[in-house]
PDB file as gemmi writes it, atoms N, CA and C in Angstrom:
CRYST1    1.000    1.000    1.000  90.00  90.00  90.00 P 1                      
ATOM      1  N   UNK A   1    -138.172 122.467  11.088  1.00  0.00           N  
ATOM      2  CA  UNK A   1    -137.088 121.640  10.629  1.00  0.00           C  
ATOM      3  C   UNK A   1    -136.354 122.298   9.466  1.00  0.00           C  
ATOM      4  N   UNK A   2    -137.185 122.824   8.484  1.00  0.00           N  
ATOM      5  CA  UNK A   2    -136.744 123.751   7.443  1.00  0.00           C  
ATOM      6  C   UNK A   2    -135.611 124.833   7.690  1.00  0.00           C  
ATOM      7  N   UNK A   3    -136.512 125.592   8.679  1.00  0.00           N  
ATOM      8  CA  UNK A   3    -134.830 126.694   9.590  1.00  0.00           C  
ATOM      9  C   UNK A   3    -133.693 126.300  10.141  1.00  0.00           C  
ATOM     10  N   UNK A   4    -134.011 124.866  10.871  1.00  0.00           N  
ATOM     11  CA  UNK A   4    -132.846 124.024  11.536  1.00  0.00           C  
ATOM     12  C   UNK A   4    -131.755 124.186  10.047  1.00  0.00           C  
ATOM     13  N   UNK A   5    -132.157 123.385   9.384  1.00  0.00           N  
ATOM     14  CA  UNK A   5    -131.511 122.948   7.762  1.00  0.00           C  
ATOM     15  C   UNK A   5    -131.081 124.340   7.190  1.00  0.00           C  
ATOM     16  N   UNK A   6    -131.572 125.450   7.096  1.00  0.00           N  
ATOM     17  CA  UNK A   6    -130.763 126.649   6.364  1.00  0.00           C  
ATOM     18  C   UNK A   6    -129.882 127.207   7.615  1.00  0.00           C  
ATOM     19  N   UNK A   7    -130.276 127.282   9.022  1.00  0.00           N  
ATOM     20  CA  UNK A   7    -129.348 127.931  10.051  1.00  0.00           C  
ATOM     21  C   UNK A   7    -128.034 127.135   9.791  1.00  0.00           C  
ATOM     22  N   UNK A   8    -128.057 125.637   9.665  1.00  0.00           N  
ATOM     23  CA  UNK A   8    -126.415 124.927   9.232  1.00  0.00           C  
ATOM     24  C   UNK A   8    -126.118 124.758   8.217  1.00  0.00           C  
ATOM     25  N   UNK A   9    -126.499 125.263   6.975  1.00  0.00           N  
ATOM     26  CA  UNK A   9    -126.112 125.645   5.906  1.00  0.00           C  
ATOM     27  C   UNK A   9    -125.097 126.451   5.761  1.00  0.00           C  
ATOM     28  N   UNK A  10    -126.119 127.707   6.405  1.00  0.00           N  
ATOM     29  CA  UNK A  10    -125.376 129.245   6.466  1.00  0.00           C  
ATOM     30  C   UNK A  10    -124.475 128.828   7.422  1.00  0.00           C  
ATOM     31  N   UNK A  11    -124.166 128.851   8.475  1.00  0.00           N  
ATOM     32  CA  UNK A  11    -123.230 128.240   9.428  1.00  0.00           C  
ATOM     33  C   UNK A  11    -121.752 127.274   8.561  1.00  0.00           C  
ATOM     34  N   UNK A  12    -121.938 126.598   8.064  1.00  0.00           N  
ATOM     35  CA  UNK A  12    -121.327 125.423   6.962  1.00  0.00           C  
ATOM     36  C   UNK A  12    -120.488 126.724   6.085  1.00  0.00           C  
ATOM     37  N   UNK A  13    -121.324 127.367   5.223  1.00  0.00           N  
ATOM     38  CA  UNK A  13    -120.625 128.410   4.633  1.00  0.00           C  
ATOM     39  C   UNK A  13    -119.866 129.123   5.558  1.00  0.00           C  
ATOM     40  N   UNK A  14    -120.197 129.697   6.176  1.00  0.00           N  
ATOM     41  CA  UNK A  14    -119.480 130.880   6.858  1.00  0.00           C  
ATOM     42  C   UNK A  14    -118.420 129.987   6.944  1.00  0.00           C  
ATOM     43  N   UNK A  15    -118.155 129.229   7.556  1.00  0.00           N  
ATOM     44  CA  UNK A  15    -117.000 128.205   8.058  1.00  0.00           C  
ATOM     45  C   UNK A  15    -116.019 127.981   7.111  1.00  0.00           C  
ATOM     46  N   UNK A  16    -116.911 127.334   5.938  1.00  0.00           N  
ATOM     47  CA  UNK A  16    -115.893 126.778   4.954  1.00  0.00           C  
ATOM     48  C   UNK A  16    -115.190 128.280   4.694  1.00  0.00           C  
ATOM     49  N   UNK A  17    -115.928 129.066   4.340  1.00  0.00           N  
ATOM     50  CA  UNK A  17    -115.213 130.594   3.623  1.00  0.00           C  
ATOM     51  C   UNK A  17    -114.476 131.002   4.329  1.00  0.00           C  
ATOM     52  N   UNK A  18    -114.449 131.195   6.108  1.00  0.00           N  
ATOM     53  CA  UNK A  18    -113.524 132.055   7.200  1.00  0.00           C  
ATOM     54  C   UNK A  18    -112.099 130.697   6.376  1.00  0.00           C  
ATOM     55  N   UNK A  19    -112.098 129.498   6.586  1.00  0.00           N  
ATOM     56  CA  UNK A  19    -111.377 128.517   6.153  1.00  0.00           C  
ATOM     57  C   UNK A  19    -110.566 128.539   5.246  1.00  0.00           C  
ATOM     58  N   UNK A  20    -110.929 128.722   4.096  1.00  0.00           N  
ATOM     59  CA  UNK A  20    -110.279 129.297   2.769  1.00  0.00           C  
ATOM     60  C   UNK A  20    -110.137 130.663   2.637  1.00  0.00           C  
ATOM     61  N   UNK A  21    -111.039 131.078   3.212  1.00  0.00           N  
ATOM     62  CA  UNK A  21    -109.654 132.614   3.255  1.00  0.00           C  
ATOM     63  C   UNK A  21    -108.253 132.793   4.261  1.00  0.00           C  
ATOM     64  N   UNK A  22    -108.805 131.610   5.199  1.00  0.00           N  
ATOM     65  CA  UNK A  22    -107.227 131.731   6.287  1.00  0.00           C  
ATOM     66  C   UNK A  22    -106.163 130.892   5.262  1.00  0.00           C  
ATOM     67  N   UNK A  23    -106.289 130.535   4.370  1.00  0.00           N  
ATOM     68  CA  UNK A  23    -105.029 129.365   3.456  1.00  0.00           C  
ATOM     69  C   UNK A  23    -105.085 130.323   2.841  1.00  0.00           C  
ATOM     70  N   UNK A  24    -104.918 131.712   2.084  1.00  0.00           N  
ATOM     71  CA  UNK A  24    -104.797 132.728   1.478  1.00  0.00           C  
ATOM     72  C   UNK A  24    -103.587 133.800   1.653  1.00  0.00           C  
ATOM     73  N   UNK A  25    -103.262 133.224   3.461  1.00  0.00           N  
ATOM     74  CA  UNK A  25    -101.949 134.355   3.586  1.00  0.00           C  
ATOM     75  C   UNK A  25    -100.632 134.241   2.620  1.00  0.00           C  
ATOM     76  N   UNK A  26    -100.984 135.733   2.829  1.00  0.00           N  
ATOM     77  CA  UNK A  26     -99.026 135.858   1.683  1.00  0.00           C  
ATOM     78  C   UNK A  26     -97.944 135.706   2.849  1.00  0.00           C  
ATOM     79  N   UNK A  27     -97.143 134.688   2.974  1.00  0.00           N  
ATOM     80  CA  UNK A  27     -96.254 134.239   3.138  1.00  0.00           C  
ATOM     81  C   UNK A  27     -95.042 135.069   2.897  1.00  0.00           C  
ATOM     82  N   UNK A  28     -95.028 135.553   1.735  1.00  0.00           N  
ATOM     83  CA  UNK A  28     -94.032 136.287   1.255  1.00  0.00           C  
ATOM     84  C   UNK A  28     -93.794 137.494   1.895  1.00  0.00           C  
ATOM     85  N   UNK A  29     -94.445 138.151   2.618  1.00  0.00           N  
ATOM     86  CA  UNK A  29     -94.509 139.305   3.449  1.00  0.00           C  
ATOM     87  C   UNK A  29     -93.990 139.326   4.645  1.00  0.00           C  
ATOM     88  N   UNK A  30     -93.685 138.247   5.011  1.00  0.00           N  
ATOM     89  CA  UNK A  30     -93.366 137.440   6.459  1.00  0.00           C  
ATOM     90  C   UNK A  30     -92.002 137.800   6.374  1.00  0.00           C  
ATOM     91  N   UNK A  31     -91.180 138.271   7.635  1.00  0.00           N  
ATOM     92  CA  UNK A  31     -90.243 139.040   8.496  1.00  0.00           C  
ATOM     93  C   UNK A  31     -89.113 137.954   8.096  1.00  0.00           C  
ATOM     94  N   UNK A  32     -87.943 137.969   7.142  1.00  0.00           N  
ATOM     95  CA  UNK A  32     -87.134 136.764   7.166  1.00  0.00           C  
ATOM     96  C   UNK A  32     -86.383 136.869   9.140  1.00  0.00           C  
ATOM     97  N   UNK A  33     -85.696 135.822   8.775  1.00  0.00           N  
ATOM     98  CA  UNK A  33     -85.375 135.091  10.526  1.00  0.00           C  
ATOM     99  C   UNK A  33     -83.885 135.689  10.530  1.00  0.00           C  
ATOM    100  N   UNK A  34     -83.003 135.926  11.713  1.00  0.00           N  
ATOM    101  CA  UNK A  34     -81.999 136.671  11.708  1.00  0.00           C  
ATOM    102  C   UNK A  34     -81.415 136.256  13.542  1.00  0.00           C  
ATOM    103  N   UNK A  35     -80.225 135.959  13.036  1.00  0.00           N  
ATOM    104  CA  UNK A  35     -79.823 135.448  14.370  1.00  0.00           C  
ATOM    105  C   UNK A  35     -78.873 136.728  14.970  1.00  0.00           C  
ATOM    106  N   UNK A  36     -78.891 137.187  16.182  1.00  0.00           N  
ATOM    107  CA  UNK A  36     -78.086 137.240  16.734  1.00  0.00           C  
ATOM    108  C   UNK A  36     -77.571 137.048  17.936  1.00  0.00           C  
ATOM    109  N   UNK A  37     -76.019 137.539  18.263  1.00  0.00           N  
ATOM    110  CA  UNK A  37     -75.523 136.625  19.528  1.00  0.00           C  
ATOM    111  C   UNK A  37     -75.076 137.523  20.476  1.00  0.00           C  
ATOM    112  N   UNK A  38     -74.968 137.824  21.567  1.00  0.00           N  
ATOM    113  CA  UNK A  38     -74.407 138.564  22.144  1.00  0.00           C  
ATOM    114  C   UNK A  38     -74.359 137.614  23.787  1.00  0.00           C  
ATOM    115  N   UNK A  39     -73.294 138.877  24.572  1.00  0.00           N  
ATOM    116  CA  UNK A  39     -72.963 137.890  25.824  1.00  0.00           C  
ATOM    117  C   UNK A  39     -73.822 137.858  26.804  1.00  0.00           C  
ATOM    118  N   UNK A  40     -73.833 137.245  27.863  1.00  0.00           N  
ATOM    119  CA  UNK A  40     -74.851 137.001  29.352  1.00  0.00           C  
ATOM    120  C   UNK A  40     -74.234 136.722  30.113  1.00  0.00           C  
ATOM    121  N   UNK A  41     -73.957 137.128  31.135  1.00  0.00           N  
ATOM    122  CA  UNK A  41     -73.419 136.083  32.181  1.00  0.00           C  
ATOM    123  C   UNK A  41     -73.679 135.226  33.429  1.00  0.00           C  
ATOM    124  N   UNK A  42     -73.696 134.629  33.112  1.00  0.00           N  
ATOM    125  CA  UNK A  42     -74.079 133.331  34.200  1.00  0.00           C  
ATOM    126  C   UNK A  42     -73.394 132.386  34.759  1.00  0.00           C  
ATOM    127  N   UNK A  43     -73.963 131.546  35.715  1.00  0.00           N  
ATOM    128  CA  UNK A  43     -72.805 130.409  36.177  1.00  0.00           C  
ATOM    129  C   UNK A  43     -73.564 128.895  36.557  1.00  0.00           C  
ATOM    130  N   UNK A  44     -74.922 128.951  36.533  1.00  0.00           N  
ATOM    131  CA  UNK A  44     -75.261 127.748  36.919  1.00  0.00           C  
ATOM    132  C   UNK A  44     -76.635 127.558  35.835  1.00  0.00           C  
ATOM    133  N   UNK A  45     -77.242 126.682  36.422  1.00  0.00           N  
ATOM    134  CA  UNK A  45     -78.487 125.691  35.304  1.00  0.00           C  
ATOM    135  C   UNK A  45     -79.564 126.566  35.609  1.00  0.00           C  
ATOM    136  N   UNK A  46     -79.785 127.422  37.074  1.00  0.00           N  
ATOM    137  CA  UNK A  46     -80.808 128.472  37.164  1.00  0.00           C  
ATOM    138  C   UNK A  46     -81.002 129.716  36.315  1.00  0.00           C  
ATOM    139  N   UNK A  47     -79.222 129.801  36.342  1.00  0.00           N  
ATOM    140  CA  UNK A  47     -79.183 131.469  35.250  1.00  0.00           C  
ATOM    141  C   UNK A  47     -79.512 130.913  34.366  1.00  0.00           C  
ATOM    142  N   UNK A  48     -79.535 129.829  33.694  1.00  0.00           N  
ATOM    143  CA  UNK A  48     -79.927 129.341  32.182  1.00  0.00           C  
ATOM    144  C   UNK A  48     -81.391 129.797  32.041  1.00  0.00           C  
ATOM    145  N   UNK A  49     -82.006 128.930  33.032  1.00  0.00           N  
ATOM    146  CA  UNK A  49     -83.721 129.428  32.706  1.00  0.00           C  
ATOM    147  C   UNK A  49     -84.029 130.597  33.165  1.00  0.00           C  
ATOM    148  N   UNK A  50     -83.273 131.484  33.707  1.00  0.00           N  
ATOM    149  CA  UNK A  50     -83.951 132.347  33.738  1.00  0.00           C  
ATOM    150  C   UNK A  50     -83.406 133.599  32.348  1.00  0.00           C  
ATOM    151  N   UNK A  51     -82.230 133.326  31.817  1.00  0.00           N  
ATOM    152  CA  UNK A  51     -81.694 134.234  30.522  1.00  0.00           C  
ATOM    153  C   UNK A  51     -82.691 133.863  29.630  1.00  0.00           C  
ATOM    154  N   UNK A  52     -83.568 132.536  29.015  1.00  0.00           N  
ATOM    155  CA  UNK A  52     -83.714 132.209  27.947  1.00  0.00           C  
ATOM    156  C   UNK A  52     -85.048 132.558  28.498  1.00  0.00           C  
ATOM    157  N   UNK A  53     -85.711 132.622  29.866  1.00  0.00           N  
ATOM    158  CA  UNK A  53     -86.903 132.573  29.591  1.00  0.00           C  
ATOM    159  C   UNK A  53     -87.187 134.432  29.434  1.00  0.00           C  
ATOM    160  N   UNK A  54     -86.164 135.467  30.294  1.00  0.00           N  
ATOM    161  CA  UNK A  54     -86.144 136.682  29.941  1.00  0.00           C  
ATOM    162  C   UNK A  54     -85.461 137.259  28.257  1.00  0.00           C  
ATOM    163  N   UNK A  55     -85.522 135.967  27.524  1.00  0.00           N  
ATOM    164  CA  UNK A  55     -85.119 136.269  26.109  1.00  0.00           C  
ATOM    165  C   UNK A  55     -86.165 136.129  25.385  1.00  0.00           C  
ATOM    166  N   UNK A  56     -86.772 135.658  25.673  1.00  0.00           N  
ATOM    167  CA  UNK A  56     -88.742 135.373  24.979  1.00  0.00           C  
ATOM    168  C   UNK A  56     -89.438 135.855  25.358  1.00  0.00           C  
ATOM    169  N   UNK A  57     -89.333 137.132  24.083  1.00  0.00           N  
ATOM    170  CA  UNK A  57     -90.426 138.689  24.122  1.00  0.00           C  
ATOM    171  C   UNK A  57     -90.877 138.683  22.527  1.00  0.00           C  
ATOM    172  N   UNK A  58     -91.457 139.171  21.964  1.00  0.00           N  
ATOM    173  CA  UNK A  58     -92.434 139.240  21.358  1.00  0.00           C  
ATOM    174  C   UNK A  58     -91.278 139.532  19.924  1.00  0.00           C  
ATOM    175  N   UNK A  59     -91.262 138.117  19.204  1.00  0.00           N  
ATOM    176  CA  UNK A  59     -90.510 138.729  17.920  1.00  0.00           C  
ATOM    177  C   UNK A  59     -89.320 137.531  17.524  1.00  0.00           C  
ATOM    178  N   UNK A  60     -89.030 136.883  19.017  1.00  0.00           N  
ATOM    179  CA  UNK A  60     -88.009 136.423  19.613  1.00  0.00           C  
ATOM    180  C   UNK A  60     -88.300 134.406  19.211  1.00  0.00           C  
ATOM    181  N   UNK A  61     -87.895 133.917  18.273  1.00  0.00           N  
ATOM    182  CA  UNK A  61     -88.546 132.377  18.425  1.00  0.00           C  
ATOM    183  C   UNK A  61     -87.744 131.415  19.000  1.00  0.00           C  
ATOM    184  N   UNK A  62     -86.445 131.612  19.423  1.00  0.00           N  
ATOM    185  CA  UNK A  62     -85.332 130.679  20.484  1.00  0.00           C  
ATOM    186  C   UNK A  62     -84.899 131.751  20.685  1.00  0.00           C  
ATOM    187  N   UNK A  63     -84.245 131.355  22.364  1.00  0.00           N  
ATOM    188  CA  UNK A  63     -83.245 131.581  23.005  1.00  0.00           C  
ATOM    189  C   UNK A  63     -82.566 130.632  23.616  1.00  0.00           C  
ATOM    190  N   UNK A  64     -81.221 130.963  23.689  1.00  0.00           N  
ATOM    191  CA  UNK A  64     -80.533 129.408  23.820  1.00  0.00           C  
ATOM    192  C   UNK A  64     -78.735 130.421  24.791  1.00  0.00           C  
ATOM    193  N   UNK A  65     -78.720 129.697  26.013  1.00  0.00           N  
ATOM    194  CA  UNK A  65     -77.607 129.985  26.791  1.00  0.00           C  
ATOM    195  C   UNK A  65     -77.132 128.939  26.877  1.00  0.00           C  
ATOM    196  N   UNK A  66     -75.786 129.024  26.296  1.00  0.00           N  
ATOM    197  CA  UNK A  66     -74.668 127.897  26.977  1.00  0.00           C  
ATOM    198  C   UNK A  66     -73.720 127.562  28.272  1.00  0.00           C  
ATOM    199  N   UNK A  67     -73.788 126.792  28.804  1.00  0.00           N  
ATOM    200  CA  UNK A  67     -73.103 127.022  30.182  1.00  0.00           C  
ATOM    201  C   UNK A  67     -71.585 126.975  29.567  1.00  0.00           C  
ATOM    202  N   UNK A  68     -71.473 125.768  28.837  1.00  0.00           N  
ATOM    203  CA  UNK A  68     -70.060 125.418  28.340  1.00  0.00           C  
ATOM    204  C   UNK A  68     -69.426 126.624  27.819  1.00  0.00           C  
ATOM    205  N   UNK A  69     -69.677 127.544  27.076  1.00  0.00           N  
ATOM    206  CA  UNK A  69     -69.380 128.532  26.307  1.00  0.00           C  
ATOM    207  C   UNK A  69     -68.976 129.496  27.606  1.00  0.00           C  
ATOM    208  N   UNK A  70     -67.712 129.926  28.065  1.00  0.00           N  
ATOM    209  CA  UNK A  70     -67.112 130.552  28.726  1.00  0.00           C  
ATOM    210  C   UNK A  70     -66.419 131.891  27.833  1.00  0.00           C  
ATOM    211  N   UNK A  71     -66.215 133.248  28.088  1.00  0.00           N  
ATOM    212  CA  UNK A  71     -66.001 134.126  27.410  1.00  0.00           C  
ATOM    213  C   UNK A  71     -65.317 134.797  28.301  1.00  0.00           C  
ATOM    214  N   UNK A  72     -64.121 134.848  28.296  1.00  0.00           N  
ATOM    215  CA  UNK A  72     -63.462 136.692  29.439  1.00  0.00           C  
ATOM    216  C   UNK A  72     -63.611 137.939  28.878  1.00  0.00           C  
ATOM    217  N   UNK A  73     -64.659 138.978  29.333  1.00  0.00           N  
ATOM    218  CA  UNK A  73     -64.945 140.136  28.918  1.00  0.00           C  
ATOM    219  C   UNK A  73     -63.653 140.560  28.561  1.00  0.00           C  
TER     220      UNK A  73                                                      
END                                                                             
């Protein structure tokens, strides 16, 4: 019963500590956010999902196609 009681001790620690060291990140180091826009072309509600879902790659936190938004190259 004695080992039961120190195995979740030690267990308890490890935990709390992995815990409080994850609330430790510097924040401040973090990539500021930056929009940009460029054209696509499409014509219906399919090209939509498929531009925004081939716009979410690694880096990327929205993508957003407008149908309304018409542009003549």
């Amino acid at each position: 019963m004695k080992t039961i009681r120190i195995i979740a001790t030690a267990m308890f620690a490890v935990l709390l500590g992995a815990g409080l060291f994850a609330q430790t990140h510097d924040h401040a180091q973090m990539a500021t956010s930056k929009t940009e826009t460029f054209q696509v072309s499409g014509n219906c509600e399919m090209c939509k999902v498929r531009i925004e879902k081939a716009a979410k790659v690694d880096g990327v936190n929205k993508a957003e196609w407008s149908l309304l938004v018409k542009r003549n190259p």
